[in-house]
mmCIF file with all atom_site columns, C-alpha atoms in Angstrom:
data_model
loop_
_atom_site.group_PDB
_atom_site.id
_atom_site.type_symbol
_atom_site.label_atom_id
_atom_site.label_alt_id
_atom_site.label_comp_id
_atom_site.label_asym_id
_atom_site.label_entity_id
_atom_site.label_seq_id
_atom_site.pdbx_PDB_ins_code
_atom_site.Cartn_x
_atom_site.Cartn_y
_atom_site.Cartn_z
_atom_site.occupancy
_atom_site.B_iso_or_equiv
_atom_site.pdbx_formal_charge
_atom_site.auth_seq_id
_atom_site.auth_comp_id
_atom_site.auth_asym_id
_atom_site.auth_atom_id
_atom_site.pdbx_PDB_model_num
ATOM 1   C CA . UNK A 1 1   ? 22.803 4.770   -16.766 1.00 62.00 ? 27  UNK A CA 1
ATOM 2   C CA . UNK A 1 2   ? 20.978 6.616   -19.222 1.00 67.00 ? 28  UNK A CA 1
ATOM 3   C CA . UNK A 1 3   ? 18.737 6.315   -21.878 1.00 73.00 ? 29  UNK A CA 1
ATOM 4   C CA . UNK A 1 4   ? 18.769 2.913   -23.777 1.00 84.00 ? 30  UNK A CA 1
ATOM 5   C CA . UNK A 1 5   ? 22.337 1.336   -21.542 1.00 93.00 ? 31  UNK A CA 1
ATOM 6   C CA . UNK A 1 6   ? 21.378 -2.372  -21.424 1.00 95.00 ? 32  UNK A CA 1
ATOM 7   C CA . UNK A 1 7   ? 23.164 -5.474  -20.247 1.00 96.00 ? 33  UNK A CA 1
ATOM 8   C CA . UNK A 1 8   ? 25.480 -3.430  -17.318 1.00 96.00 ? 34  UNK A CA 1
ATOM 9   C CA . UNK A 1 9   ? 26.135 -4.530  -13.981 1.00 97.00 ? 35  UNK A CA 1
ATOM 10  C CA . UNK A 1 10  ? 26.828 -2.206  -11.647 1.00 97.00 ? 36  UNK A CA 1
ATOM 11  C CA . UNK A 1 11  ? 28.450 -3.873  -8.580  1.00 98.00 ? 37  UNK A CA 1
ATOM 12  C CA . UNK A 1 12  ? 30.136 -3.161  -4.937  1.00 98.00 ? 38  UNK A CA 1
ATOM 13  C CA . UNK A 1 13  ? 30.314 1.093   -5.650  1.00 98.00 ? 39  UNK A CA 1
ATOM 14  C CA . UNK A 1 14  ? 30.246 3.659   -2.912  1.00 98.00 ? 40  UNK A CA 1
ATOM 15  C CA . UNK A 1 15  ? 27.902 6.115   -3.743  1.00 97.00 ? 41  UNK A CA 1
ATOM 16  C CA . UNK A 1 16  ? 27.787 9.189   -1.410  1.00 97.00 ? 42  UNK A CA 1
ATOM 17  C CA . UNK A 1 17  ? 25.703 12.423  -1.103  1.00 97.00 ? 43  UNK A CA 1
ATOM 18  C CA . UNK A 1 18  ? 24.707 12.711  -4.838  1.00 97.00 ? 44  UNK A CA 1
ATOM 19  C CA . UNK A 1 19  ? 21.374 14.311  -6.147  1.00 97.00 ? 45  UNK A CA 1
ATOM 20  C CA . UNK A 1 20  ? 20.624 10.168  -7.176  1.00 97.00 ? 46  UNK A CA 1
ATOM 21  C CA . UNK A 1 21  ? 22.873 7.605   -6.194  1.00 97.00 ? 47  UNK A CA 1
ATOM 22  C CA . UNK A 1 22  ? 21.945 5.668   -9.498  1.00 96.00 ? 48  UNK A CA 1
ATOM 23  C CA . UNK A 1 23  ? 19.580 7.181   -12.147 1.00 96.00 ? 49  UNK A CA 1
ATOM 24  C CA . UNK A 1 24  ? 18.326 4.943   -14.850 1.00 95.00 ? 50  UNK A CA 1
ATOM 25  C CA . UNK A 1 25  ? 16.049 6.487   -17.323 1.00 94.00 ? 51  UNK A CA 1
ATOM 26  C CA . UNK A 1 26  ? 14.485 4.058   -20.347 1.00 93.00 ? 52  UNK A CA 1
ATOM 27  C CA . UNK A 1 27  ? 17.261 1.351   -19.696 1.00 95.00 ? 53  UNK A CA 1
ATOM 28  C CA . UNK A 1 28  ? 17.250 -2.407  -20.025 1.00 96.00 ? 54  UNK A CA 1
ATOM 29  C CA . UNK A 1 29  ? 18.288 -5.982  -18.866 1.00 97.00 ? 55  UNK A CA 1
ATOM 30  C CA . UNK A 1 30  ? 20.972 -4.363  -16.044 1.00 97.00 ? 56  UNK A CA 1
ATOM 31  C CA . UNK A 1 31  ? 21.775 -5.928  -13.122 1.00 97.00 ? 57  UNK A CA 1
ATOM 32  C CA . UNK A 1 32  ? 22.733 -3.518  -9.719  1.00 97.00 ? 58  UNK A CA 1
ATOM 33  C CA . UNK A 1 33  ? 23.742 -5.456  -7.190  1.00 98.00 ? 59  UNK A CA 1
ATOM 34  C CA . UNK A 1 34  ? 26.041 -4.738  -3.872  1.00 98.00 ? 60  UNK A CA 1
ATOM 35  C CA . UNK A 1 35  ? 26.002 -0.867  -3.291  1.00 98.00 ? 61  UNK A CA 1
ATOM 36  C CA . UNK A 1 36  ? 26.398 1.012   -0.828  1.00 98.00 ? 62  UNK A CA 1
ATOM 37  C CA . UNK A 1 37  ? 24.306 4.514   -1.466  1.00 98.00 ? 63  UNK A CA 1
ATOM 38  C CA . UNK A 1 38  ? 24.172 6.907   1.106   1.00 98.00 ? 64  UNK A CA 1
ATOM 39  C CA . UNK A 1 39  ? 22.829 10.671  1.640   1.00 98.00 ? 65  UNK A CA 1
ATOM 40  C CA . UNK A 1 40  ? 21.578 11.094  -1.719  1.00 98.00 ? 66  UNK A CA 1
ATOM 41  C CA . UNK A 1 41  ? 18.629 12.514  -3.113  1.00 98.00 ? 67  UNK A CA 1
ATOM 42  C CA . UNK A 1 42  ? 17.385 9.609   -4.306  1.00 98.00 ? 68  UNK A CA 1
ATOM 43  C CA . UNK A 1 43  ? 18.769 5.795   -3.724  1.00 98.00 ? 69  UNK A CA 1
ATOM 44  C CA . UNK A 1 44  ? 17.359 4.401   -7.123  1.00 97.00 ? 70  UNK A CA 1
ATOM 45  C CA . UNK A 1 45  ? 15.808 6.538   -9.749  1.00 96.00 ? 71  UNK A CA 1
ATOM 46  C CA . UNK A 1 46  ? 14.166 3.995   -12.634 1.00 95.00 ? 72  UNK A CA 1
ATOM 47  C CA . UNK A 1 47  ? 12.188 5.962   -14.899 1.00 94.00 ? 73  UNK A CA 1
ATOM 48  C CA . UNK A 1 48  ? 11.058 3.513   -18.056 1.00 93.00 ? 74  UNK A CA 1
ATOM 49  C CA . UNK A 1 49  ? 12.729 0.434   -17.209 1.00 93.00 ? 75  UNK A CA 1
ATOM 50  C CA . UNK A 1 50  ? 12.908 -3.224  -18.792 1.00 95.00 ? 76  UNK A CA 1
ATOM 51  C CA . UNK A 1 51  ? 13.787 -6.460  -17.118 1.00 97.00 ? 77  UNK A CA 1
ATOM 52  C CA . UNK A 1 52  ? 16.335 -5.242  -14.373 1.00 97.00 ? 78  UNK A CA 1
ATOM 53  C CA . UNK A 1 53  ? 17.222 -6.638  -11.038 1.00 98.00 ? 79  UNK A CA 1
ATOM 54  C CA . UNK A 1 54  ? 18.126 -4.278  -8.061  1.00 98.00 ? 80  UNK A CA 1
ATOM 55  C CA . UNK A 1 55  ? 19.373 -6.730  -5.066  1.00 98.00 ? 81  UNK A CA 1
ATOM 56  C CA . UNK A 1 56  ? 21.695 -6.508  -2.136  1.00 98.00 ? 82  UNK A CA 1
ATOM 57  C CA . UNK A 1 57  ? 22.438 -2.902  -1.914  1.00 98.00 ? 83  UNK A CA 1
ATOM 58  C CA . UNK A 1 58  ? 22.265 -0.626  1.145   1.00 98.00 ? 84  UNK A CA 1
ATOM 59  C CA . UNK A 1 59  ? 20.242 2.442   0.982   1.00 98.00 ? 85  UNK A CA 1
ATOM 60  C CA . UNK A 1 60  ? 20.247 4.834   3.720   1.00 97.00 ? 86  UNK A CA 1
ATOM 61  C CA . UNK A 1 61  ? 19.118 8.606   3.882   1.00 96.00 ? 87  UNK A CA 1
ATOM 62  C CA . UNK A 1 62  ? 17.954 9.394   0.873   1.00 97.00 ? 88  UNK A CA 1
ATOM 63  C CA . UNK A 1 63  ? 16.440 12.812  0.804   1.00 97.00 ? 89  UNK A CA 1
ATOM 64  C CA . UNK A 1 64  ? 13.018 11.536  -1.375  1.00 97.00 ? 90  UNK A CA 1
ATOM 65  C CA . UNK A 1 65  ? 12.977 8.136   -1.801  1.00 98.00 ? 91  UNK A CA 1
ATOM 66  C CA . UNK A 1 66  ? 15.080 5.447   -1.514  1.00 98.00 ? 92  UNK A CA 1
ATOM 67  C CA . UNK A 1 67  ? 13.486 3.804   -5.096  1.00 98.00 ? 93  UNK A CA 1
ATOM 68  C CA . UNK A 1 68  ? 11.611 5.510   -7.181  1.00 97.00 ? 94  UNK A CA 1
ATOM 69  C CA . UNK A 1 69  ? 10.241 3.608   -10.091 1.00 96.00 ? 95  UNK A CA 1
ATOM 70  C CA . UNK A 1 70  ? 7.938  5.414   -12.119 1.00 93.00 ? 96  UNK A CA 1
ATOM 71  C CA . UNK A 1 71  ? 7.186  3.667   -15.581 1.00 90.00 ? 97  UNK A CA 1
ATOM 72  C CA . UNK A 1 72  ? 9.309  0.731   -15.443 1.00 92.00 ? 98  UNK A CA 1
ATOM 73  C CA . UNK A 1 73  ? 8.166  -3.212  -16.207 1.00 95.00 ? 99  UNK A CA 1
ATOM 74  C CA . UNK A 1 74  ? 9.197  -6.573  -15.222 1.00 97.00 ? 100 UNK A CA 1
ATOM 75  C CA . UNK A 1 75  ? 11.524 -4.613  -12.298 1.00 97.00 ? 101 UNK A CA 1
ATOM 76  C CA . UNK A 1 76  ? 12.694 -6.481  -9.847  1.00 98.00 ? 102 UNK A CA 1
ATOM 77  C CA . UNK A 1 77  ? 13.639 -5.191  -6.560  1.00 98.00 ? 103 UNK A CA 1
ATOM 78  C CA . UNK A 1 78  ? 15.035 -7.790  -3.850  1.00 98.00 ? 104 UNK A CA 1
ATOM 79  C CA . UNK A 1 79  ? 16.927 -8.336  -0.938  1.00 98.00 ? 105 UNK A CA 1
ATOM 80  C CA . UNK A 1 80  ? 17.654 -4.544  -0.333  1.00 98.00 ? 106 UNK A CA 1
ATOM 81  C CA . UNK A 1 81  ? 18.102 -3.315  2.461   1.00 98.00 ? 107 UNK A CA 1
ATOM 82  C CA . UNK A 1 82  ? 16.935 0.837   3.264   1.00 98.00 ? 108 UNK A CA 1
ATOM 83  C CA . UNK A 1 83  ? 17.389 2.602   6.090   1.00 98.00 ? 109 UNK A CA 1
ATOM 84  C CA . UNK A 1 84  ? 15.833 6.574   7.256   1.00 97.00 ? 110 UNK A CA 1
ATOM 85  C CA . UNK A 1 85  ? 14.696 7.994   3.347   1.00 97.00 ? 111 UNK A CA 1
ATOM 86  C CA . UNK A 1 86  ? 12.316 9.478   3.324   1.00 97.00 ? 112 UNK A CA 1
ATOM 87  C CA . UNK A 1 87  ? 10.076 7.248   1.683   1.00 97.00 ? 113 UNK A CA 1
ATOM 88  C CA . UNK A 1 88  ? 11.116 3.688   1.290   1.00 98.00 ? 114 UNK A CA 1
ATOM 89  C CA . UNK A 1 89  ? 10.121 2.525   -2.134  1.00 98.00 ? 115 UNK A CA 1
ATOM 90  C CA . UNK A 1 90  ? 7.623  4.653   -4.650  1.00 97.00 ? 116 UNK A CA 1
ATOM 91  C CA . UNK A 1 91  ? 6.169  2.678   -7.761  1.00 95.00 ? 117 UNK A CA 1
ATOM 92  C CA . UNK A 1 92  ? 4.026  4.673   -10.375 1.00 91.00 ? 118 UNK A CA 1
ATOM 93  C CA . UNK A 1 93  ? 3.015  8.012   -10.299 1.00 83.00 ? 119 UNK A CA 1
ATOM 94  C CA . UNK A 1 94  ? 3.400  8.159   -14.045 1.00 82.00 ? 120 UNK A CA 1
ATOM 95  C CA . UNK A 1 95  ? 1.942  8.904   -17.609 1.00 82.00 ? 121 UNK A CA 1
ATOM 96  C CA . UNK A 1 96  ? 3.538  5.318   -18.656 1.00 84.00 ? 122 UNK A CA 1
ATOM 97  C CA . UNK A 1 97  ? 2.189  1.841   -17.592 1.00 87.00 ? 123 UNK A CA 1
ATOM 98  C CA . UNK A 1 98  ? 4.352  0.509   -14.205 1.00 92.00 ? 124 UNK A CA 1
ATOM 99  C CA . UNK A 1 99  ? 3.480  -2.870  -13.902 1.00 94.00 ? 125 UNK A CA 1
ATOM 100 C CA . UNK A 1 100 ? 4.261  -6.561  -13.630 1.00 96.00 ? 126 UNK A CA 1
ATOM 101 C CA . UNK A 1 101 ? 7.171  -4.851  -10.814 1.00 97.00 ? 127 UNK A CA 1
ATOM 102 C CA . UNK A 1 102 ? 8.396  -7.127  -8.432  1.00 98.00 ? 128 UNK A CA 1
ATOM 103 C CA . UNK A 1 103 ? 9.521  -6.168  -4.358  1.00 98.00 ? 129 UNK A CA 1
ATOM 104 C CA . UNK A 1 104 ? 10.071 -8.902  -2.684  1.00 98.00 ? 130 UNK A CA 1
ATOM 105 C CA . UNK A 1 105 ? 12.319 -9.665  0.512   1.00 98.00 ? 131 UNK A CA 1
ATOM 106 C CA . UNK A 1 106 ? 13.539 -5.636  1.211   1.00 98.00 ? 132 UNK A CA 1
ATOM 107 C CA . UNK A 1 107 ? 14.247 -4.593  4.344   1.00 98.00 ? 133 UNK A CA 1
ATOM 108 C CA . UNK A 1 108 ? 12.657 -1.118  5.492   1.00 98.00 ? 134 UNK A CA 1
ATOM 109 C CA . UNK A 1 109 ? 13.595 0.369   8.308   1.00 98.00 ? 135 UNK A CA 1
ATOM 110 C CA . UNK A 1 110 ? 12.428 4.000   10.168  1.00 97.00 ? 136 UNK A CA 1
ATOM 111 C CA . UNK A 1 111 ? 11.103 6.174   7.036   1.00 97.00 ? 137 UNK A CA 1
ATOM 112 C CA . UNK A 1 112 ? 10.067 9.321   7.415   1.00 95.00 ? 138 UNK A CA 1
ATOM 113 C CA . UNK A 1 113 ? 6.609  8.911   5.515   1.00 95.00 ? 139 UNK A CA 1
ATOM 114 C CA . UNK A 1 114 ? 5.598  5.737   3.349   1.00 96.00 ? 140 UNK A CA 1
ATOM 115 C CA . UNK A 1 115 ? 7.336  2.320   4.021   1.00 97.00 ? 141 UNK A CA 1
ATOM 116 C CA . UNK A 1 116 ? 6.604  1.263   0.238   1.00 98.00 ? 142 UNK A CA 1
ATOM 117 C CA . UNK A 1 117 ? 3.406  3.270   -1.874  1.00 96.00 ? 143 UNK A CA 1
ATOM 118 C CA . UNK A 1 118 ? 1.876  2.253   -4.859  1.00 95.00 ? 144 UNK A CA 1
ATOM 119 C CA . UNK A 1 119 ? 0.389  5.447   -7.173  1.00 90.00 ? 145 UNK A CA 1
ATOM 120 C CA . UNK A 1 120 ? -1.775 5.537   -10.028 1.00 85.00 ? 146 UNK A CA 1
ATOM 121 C CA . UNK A 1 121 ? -0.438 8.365   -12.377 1.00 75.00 ? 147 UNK A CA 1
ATOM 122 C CA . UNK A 1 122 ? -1.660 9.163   -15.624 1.00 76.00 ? 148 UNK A CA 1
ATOM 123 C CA . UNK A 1 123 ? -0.864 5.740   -16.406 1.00 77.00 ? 149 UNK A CA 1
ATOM 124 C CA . UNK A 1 124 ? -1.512 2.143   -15.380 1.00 83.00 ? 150 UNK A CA 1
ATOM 125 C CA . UNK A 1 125 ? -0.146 0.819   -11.918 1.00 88.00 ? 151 UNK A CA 1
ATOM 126 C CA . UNK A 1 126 ? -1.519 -2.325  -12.389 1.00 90.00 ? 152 UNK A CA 1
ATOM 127 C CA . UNK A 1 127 ? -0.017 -6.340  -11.424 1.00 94.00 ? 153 UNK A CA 1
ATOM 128 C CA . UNK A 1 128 ? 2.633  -5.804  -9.231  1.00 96.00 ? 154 UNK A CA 1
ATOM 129 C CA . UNK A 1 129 ? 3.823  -8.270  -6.609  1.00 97.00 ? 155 UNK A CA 1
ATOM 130 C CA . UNK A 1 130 ? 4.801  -6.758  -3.240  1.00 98.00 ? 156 UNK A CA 1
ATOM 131 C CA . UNK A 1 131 ? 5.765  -9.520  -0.998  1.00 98.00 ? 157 UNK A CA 1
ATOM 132 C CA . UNK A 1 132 ? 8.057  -10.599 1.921   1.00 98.00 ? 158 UNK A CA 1
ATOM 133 C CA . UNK A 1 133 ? 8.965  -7.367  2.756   1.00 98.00 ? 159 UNK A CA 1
ATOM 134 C CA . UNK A 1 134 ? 9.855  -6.324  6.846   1.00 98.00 ? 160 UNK A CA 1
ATOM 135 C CA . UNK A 1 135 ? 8.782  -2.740  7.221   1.00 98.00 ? 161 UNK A CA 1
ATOM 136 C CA . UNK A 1 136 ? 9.570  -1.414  10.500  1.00 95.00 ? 162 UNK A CA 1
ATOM 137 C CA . UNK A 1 137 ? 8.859  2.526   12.431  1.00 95.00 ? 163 UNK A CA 1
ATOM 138 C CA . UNK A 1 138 ? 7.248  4.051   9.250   1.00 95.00 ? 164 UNK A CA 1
ATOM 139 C CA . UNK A 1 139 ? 6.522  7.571   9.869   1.00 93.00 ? 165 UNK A CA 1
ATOM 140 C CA . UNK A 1 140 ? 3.582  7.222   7.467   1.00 93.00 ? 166 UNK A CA 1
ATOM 141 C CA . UNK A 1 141 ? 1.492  3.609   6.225   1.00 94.00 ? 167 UNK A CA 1
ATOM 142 C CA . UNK A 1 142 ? 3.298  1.014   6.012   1.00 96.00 ? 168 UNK A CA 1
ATOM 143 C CA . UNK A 1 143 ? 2.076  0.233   2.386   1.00 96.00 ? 169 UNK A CA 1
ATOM 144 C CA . UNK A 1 144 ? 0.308  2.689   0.759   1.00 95.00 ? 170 UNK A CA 1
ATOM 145 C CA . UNK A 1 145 ? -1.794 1.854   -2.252  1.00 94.00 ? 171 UNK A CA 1
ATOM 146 C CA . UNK A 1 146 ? -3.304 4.501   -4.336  1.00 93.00 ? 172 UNK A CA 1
ATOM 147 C CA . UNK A 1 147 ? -5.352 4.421   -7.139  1.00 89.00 ? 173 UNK A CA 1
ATOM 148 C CA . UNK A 1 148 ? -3.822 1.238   -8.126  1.00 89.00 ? 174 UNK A CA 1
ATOM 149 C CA . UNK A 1 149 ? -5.474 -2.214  -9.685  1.00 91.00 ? 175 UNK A CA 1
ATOM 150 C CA . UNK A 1 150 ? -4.711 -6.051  -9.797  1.00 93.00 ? 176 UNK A CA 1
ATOM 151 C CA . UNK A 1 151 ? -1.530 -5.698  -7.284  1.00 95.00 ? 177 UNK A CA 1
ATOM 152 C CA . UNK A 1 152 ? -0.497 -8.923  -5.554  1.00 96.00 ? 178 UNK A CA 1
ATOM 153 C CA . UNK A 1 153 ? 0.264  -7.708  -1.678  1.00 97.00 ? 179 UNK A CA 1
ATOM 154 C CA . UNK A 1 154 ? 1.582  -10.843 0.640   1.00 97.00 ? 180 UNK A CA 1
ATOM 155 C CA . UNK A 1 155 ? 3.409  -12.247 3.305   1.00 97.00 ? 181 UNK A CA 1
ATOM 156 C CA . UNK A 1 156 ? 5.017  -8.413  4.885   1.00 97.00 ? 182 UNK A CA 1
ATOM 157 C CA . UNK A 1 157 ? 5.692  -7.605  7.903   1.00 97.00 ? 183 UNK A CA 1
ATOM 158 C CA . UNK A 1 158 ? 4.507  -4.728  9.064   1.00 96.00 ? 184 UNK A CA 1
ATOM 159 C CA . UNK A 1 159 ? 6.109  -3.066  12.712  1.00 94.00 ? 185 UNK A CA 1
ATOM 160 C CA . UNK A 1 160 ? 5.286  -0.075  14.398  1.00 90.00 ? 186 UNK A CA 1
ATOM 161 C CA . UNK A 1 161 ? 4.051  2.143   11.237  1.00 86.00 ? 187 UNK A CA 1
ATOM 162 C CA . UNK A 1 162 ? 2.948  5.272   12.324  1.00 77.00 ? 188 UNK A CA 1
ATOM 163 C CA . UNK A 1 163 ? 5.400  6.572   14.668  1.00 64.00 ? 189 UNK A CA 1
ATOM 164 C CA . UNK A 1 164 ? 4.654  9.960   14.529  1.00 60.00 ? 190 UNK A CA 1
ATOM 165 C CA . UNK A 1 165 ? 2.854  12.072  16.673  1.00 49.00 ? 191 UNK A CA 1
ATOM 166 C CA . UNK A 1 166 ? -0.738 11.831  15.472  1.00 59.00 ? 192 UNK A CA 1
ATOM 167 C CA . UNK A 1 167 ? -0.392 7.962   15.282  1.00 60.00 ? 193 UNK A CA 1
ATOM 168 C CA . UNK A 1 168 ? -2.781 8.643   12.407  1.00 68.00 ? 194 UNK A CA 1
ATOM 169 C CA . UNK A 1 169 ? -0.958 5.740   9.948   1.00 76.00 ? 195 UNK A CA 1
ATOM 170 C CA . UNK A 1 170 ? -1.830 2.248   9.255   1.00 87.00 ? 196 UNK A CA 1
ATOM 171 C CA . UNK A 1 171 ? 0.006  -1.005  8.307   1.00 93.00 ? 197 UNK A CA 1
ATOM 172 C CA . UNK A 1 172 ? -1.831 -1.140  4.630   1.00 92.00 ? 198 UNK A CA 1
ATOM 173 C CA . UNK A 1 173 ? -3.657 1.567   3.236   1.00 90.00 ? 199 UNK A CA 1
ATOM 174 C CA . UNK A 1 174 ? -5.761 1.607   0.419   1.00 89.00 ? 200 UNK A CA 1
ATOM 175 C CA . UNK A 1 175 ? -7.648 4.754   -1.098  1.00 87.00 ? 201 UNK A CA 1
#
């Protein structure tokens, strides 16, 4: 998708060892539902998103993150299922407002840093609603929040975070 694609659903693709398995930059109102996306560099790249819905795909492998939503409002992200990217889910980290997101009910599974993070960029990371996630043998936290106001954080589960060496992670961490 690129800039301003709206109303699209993009279902039941194979999407294999790509530099982003689906990059979506100032879209709106599309639906991405039932992919497989596999040893890419990134699972879901949102970058200034409206009103979409990401649920029921398969990540696994992804190089940097499996999401990364920077920018994007009224996202939802649920019932996804990642497995060994590097970091699970990254929200933020931007010079536009990334708020009112919602992850709710995504599996996250082994990794290699941050299960899910929340960042403060140069903009606002501000009300979003991280709940009923299972995040399980996160190299790093389990959630990370950053520089980040007014986020909703409930019901997780949190297993095992920190299985590196140094054992030096927690289940939430806020700084």
């Amino acid at each position: 998708l690129f800039t301003a694609s709206q109303y699209n659903s993009i279902v039941g693709n194979i999407l294999v060892s790509n530099s982003y398995g689906i990059y979506d930059n100032a879209c709106n109102y599309n639906t991405i539902t039932g992919n497989v996306i596999r040893n890419n560099g990134y699972g879901f790249y949102v970058s200034s998103g409206w009103r979409e819905v990401f649920t029921g795909n398969m990540v696994f492998t992804s190089t940097n993150y499996g999401v990364y939503l920077v920018g994007g409002q009224r996202i939802s992200i649920t019932g996804n299922h990642f497995y060994g990217d590097n970091w699970g889910i990254v929200i933020g980290n931007s010079a536009n407002a990334t708020k009112y997101n919602v992850i709710t009910g995504n599996t996250i599974a082994y990794p290699v840093g941050q299960g899910i993070a929340v960042y403060h960029g140069s903009g606002t990371t501000v009300s979003n609603v991280i709940s009923g996630n299972h995040i399980y043998g996160a190299g790093g936290h389990g959630i990370y929040l950053y520089g980040s106001s007014y986020n909703t954080i409930t019901g997780n589960a949190i297993d095992n975070a920190s299985r590196t060496t140094n054992n030096t992670s927690h289940s939430i961490y806020l700084s």
